[in-house]
CSV table of C-alpha atoms and ligand atoms in Angstrom, one decimal:
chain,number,residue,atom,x,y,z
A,1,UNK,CA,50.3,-20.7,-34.9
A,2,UNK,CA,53.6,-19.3,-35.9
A,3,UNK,CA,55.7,-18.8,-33.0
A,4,UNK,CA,56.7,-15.9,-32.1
A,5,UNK,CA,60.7,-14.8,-32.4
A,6,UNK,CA,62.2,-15.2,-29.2
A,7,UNK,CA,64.9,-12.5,-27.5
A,8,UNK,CA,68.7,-12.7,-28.0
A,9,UNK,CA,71.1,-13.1,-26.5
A,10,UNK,CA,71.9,-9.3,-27.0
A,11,UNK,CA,68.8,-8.3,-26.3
A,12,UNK,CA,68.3,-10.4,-22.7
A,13,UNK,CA,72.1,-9.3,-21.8
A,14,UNK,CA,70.8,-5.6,-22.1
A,15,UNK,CA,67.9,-5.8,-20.3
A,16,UNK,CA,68.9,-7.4,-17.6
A,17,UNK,CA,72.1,-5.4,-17.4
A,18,UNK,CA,69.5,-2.2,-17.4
A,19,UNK,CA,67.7,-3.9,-14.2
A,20,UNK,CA,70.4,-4.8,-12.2
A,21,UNK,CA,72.1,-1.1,-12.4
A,22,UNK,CA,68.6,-0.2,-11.4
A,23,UNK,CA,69.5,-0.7,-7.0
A,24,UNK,CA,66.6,-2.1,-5.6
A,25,UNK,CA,67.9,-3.5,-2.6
A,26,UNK,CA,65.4,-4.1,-0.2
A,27,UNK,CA,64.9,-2.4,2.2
A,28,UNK,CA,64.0,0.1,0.9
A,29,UNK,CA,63.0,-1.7,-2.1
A,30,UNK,CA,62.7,1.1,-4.8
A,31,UNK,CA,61.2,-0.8,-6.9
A,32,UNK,CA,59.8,1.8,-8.6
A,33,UNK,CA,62.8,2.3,-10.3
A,34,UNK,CA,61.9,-1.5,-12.5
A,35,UNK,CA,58.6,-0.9,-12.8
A,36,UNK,CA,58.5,2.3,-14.6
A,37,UNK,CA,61.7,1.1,-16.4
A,38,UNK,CA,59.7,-2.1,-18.0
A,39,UNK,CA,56.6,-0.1,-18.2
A,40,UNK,CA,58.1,2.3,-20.7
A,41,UNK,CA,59.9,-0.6,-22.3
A,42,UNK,CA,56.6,-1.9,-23.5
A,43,UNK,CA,54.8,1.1,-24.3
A,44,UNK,CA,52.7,1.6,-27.7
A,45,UNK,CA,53.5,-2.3,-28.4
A,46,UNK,CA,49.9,-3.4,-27.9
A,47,UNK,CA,50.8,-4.9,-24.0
A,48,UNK,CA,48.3,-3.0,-21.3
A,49,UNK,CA,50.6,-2.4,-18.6
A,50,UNK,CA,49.8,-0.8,-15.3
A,51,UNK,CA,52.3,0.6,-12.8
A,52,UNK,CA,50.6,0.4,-9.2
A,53,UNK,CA,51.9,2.5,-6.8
A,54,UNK,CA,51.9,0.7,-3.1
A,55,UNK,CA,54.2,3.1,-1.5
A,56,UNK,CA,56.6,6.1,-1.8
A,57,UNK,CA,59.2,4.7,-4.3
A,58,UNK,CA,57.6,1.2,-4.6
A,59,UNK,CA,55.4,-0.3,-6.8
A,60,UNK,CA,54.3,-3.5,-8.5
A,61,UNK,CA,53.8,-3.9,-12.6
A,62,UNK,CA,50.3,-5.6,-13.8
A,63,UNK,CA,51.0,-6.4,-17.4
A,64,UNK,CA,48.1,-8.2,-20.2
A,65,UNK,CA,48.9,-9.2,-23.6
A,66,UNK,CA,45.0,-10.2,-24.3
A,67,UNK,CA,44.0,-13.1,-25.6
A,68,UNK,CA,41.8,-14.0,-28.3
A,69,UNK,CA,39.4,-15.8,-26.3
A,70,UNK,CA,38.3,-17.0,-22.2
A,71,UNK,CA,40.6,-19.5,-21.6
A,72,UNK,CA,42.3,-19.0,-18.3
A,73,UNK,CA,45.2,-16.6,-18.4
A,74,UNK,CA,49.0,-17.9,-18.1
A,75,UNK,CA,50.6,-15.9,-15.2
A,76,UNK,CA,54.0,-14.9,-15.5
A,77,UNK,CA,55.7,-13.7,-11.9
A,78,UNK,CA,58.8,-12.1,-10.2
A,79,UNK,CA,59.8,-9.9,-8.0
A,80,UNK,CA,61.6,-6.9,-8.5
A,81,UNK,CA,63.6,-6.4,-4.9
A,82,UNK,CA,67.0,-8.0,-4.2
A,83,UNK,CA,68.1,-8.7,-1.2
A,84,UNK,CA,71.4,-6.3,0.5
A,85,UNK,CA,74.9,-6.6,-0.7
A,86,UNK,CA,76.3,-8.5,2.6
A,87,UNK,CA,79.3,-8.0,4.6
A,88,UNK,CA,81.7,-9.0,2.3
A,89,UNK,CA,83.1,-7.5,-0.4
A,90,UNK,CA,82.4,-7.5,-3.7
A,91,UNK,CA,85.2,-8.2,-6.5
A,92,UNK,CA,83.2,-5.6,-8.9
A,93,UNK,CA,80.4,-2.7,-8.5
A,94,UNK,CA,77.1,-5.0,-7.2
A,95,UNK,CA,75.0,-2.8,-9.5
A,96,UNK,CA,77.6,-1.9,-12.1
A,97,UNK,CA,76.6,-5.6,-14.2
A,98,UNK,CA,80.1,-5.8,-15.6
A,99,UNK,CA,79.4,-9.1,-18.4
A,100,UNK,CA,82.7,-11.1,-18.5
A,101,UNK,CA,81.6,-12.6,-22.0
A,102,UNK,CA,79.9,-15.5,-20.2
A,103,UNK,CA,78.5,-14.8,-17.2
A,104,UNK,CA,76.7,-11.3,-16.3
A,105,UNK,CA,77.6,-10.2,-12.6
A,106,UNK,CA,75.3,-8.1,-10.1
A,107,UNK,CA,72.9,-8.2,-6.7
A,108,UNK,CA,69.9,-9.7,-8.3
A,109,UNK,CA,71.3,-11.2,-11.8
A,110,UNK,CA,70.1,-14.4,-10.3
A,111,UNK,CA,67.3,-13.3,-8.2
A,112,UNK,CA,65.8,-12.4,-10.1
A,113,UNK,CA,66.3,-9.9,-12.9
A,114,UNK,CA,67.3,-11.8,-15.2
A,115,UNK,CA,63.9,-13.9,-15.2
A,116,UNK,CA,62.3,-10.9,-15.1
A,117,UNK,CA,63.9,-9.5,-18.0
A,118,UNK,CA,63.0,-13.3,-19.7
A,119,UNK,CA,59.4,-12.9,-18.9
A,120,UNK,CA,59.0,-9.3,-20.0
A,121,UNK,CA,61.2,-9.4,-23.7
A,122,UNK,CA,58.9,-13.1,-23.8
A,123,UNK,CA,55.8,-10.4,-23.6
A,124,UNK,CA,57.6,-8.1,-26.3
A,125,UNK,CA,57.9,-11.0,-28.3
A,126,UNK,CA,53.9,-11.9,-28.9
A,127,UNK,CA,53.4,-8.9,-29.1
A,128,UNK,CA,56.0,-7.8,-31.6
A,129,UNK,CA,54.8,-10.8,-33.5
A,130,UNK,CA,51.3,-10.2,-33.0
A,131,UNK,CA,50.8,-14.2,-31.6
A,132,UNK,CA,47.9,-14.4,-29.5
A,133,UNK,CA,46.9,-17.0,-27.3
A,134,UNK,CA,43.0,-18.4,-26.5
A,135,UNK,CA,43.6,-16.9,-23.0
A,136,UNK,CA,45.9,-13.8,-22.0
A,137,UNK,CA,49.5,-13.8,-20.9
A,138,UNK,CA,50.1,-11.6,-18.1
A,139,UNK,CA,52.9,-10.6,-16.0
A,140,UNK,CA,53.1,-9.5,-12.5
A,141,UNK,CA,56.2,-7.9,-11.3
A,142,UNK,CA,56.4,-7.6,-7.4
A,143,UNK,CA,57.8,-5.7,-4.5
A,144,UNK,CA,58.7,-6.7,-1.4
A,145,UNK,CA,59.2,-10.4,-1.4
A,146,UNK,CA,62.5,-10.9,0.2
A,147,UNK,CA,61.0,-9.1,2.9
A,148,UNK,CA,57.3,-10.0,3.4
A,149,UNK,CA,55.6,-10.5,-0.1
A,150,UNK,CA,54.1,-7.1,0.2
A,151,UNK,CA,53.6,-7.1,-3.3
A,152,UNK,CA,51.9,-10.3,-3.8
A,153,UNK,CA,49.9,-9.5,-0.9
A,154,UNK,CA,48.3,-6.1,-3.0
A,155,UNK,CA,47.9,-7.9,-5.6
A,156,UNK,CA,44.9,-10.2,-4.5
A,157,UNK,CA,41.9,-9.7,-5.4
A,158,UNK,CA,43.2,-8.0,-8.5
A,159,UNK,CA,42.1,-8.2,-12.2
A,160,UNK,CA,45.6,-9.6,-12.7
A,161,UNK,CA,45.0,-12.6,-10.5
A,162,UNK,CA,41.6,-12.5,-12.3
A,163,UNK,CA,40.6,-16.6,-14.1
A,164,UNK,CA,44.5,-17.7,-14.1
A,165,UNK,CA,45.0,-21.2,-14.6
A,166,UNK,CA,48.6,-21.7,-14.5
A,167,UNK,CA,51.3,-19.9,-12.7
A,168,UNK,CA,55.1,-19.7,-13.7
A,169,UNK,CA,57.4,-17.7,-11.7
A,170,UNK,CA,61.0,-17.0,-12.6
A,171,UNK,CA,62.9,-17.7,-9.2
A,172,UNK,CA,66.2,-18.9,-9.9
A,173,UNK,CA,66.2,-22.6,-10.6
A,174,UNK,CA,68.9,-23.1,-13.1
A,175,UNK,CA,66.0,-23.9,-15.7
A,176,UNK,CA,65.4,-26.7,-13.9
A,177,UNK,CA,61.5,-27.5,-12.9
A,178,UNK,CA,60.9,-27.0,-9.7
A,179,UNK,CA,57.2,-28.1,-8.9
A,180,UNK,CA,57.3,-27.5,-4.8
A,181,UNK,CA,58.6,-25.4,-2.0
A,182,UNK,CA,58.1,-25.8,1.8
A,183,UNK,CA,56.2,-23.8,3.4
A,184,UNK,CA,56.6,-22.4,7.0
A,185,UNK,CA,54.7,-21.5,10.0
A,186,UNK,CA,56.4,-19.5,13.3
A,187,UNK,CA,54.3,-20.1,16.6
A,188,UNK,CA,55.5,-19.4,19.9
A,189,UNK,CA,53.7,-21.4,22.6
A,190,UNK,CA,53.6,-20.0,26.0
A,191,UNK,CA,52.5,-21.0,29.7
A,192,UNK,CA,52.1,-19.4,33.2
A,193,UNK,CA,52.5,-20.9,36.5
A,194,UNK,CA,52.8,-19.5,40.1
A,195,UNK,CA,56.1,-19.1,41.6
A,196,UNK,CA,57.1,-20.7,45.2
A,197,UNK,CA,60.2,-21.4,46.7
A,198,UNK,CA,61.5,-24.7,45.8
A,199,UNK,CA,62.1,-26.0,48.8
A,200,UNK,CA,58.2,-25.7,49.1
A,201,UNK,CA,57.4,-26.7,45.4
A,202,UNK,CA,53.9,-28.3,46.0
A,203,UNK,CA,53.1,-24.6,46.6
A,204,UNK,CA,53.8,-23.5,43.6
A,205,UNK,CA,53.1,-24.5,39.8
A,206,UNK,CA,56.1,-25.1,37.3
A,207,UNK,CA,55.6,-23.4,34.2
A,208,UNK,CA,58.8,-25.1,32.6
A,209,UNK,CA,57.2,-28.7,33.5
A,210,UNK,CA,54.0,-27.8,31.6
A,211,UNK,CA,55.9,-27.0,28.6
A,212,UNK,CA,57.5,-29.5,28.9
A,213,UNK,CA,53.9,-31.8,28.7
A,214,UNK,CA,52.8,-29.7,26.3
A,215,UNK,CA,55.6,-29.7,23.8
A,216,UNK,CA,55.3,-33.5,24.0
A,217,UNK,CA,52.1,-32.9,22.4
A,218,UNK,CA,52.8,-30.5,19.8
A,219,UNK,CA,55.9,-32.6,18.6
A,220,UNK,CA,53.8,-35.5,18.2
A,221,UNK,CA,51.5,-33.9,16.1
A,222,UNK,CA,49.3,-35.9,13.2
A,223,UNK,CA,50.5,-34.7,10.1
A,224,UNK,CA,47.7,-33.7,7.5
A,225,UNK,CA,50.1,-35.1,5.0
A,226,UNK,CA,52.7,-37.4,6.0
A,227,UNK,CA,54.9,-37.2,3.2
A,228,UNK,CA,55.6,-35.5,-0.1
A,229,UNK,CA,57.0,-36.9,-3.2
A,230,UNK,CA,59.7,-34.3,-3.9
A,231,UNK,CA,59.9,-32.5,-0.4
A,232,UNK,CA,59.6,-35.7,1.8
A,233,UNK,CA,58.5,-35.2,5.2
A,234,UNK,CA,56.7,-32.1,7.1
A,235,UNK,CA,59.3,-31.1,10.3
A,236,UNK,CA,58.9,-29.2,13.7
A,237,UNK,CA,61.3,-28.1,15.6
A,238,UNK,CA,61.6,-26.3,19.2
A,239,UNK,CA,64.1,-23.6,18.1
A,240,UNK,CA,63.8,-21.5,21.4
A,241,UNK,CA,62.8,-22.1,25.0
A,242,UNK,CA,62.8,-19.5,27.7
A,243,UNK,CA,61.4,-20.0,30.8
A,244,UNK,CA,62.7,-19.5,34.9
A,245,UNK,CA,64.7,-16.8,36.6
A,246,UNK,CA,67.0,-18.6,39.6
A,247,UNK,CA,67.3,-22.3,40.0
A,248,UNK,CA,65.8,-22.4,43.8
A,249,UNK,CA,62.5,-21.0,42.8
A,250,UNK,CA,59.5,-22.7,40.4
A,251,UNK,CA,58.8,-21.0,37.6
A,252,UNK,CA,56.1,-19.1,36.8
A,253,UNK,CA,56.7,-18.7,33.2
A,254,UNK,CA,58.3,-20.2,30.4
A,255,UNK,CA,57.8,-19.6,26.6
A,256,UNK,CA,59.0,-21.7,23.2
A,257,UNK,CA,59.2,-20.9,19.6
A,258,UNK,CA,58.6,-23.2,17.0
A,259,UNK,CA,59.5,-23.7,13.1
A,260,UNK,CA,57.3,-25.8,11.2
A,261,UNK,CA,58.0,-26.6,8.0
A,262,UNK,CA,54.9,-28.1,5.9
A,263,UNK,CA,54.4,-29.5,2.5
A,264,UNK,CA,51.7,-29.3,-0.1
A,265,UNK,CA,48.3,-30.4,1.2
A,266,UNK,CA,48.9,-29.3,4.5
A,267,UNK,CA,46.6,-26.3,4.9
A,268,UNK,CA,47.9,-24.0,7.1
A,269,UNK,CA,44.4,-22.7,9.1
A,270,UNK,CA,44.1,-26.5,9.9
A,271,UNK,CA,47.2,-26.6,10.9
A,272,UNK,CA,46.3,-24.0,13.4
A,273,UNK,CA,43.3,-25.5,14.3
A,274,UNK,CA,44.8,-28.7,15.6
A,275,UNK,CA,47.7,-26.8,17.6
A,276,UNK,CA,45.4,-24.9,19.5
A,277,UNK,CA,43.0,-27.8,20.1
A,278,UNK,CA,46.5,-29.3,21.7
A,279,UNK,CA,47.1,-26.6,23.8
A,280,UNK,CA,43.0,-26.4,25.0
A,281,UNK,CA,43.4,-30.3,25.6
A,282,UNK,CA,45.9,-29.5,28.2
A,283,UNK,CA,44.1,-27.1,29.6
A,284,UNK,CA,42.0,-30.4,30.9
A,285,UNK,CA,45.1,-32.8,30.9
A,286,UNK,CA,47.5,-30.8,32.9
A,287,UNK,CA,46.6,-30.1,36.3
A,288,UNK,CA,46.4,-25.9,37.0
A,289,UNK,CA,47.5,-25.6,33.0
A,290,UNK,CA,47.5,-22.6,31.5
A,291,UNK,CA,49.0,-21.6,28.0
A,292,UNK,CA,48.5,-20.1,24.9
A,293,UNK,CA,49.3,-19.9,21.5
A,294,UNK,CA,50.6,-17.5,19.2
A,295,UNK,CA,51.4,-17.7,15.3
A,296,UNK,CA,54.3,-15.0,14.3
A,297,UNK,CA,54.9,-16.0,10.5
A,298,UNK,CA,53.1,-18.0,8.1
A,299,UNK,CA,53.9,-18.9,4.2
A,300,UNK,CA,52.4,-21.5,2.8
A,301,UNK,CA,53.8,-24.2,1.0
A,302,UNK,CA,54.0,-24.2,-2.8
A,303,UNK,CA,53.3,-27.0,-5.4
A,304,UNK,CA,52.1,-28.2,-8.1
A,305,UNK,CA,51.3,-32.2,-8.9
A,306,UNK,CA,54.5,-33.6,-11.0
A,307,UNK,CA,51.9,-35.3,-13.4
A,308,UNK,CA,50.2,-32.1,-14.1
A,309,UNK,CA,49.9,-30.4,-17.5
A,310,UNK,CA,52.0,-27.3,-16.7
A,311,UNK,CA,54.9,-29.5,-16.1
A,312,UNK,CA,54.3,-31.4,-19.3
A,313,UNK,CA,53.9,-28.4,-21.1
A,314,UNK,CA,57.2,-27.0,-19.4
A,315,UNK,CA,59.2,-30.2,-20.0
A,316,UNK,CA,58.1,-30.0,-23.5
A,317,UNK,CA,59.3,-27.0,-24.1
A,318,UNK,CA,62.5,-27.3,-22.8
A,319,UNK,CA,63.2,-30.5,-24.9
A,320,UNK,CA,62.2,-28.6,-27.9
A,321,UNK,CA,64.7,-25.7,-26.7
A,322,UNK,CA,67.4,-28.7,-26.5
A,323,UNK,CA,67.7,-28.7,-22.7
A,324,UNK,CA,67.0,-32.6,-22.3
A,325,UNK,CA,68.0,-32.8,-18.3
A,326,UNK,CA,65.9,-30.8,-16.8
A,327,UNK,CA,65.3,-32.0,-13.6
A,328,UNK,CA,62.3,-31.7,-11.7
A,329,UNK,CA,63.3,-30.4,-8.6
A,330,UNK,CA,62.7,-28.4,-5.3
A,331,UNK,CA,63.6,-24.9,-3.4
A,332,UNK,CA,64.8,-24.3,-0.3
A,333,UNK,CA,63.5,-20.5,-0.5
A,334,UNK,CA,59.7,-19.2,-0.6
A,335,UNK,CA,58.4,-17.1,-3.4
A,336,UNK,CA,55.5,-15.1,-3.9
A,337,UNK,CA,53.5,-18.6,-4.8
A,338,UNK,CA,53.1,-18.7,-1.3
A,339,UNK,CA,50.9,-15.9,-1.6
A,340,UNK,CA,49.0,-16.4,-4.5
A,341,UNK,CA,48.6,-19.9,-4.6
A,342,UNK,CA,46.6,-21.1,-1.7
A,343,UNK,CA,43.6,-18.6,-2.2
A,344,UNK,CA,43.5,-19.1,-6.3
A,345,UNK,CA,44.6,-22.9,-6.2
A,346,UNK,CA,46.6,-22.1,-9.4
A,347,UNK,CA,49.1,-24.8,-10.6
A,348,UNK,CA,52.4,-23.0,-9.4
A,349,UNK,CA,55.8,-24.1,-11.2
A,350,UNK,CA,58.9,-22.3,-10.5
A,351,UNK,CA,61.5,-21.9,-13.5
A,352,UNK,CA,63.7,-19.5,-13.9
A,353,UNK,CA,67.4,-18.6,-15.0
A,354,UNK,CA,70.3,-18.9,-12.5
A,355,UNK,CA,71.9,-21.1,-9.8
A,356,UNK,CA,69.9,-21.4,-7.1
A,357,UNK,CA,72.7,-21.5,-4.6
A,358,UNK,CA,74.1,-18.0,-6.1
A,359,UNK,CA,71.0,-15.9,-5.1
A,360,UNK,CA,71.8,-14.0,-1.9
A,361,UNK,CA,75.7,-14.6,-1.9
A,362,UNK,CA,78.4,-11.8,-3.0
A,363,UNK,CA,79.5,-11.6,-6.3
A,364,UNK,CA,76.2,-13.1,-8.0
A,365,UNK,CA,76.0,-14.0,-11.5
A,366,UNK,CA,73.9,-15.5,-14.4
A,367,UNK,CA,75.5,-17.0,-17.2
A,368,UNK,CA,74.5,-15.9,-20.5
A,369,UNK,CA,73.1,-19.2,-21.7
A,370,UNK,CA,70.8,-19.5,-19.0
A,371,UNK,CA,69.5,-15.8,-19.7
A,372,UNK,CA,69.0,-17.0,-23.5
A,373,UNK,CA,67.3,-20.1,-22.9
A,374,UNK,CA,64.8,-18.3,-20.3
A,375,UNK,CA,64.2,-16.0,-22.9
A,376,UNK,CA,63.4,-18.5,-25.6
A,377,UNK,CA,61.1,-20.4,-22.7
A,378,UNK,CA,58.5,-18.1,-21.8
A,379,UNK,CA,58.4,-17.5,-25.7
A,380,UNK,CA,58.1,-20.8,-26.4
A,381,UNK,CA,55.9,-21.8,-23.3
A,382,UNK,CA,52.2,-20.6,-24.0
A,383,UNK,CA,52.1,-23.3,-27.2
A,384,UNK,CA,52.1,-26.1,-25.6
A,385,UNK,CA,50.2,-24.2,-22.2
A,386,UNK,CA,47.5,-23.4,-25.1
A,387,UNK,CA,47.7,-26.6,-27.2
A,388,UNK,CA,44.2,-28.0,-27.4
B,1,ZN,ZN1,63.8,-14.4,-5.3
């Protein structure tokens, strides 16, 4: 196979210059305003491209360059939203993307229009070319995930999402490899007692003191997976605790709220499972107990195994493309892997251009070489995905 030409510099400065003075801060989101953008962008070159409308002004982008035969697709992701501009100000217009000769500056340069411009001129580039793969290369651009994955969510069950063996998305990473995120799950535990005076305390029933057994229990919870290779350890931690009303009187309520951060392998229903079977064992092991559970967020972990082909194929290409430190590495942030990976089961890796710790601060920016290289990655990527 010859491969396929690969953007330019030029080329990747323009688009994503076009997508960042596109405002999609979120909310609302607007996202619209990308997706029809990239949808015309790759009109009559031979790429299907779908614009799904979710909501008034929002939508996601399905995108197929087919392939010539059934060998699972290659998923290309990211999401189209940015977060708000932030107190503070900027030092130029947040959507104005003012290029300073080296680096590119703008809400969502870094996260993450600049690997969505990558992934789409990468698209442009088979087809242009007319470089097919045995399986397709798709793309799905998203809405809504620095808010709730919205996007992601509408796209399950989708043709998109349809026989895909390996997942890249293009969250910032500076081009490094990032094979896992954490995940996280939200539940705030709660308990009732009966309130007496407490100068007559055998009267009543202390709420606060059956927390207290009970969060003794939940922090010492057996971990499905003790540790991770990249991510280390799973955590838990009592962020809130309420409970009481006067300090003479038992209390007859108390509630706490808990983060709980997980790793790869720790399925998240199990999870669940064993918390509630904590708080119905102390319904028998705590006299006149009674508590409940409730979960208020939950985004699963992301990952993919370090020794895994992807990653090969992704270091591969990256030494080709000169870039011979690429680190493999992990995010502090979700993406919308947590979505789509635990109910496909797709290897997940997240590469994209950009420093990580740039995303979400004022005066974001992408430097231009990071915007060529992720350009000439996604071109460059499906060989060695493909290689038999
Ligand atoms: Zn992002």
């Amino acid at each position: 196979m010859e491969p396929a030409i690969p953007p330019s510099r030029d080329e990747m400065l323009a688009l994503t210059s076009a997508l960042t003075r596109l405002d999609t801060v979120n909310p609302p989101g607007n996202e619209q305003l990308v997706a029809d953008h990239l949808a015309e962008l790759v009109g009559g070159s031979g790429i299907d491209a779908e614009v799904i409308e979710l909501s008034d002004g929002r939508a996601n982008l399905e995108m197929t360059w087919p392939g010539t035969g059934d060998a699972p697709a290659l998923l290309y992701c990211g999401h189209f939203d940015t977060v708000p501009l932030g107190d503070r100000p900027w030092s130029n217009d947040p959507h104005g993307a003012l290029f300073d000769g080296e680096y590119l500056w703008g809400r969502g340069t870094v996260d993450m229009k600049g690997g969505v411009a990558a992934m789409v001129l990468a698209m442009m580039s088979f087809a242009q070319s007319g470089l097919r793969f045995p399986g397709d290369i798709r793309f799905l651009g998203t809405i809504g995930e620095e808010v709730d994955c919205a996007g992601a969510r509408a796209a399950l069950g989708r043709e998109v999402l349809a026989d895909i063996g390996n997942l890249v998305i293009s969250e910032p990473t500076g081009m490094n490899l990032a094979v896992a995120h954490k995940g996280a799950m939200f539940v705030e535990l709660s308990t009732v007692g009966k309130s007496a005076h407490a100068a007559m305390a055998d009267q009543g029933i202390s709420a606060i003191a059956n927390m207290i057994e009970l969060l003794a229990n939940v922090t010492g919870i057996d971990w499905e997976v003790k540790t991770h290779s990249v991510l280390g350890p799973p955590s838990l931690v009592v962020g809130t605790i309420e409970g009481g009303s006067v300090v003479n009187l038992v209390p007859d309520s108390c509630s706490a709220q808990i983060d709980i951060r997980t790793v790869p392998g720790i399925d998240h229903d199990r999870l669940l499972a064993q918390l509630e079977s904590i708080v119905d064992e102390a319904r028998s092991s705590i006299p006149d107990f009674e508590g409940s559970l409730r979960l208020f967020g939950d985004y699963p972990a992301v990952g993919v195994d370090p020794e895994d082909p992807l990653v090969s194929a992704a270091q591969a290409t990256l030494t080709d493309l000169g870039k011979t430190d690429a680190a493999l590495t992990s995010v502090a942030y979700f993406s919308d892997g947590s979505i789509i990976q635990p109910p496909t089961g797709v290897p997940t890796l997240l590469c994209g251009p950009g420093d990580p710790n740039l995303a979400h601060q004022t005066d974001e920016k992408v430097h231009i070489n990071e915007l060529e290289l992720a350009g000439q990655f996604y071109t460059a990527l499906p060989n060695q995905v493909f290689r038999t």
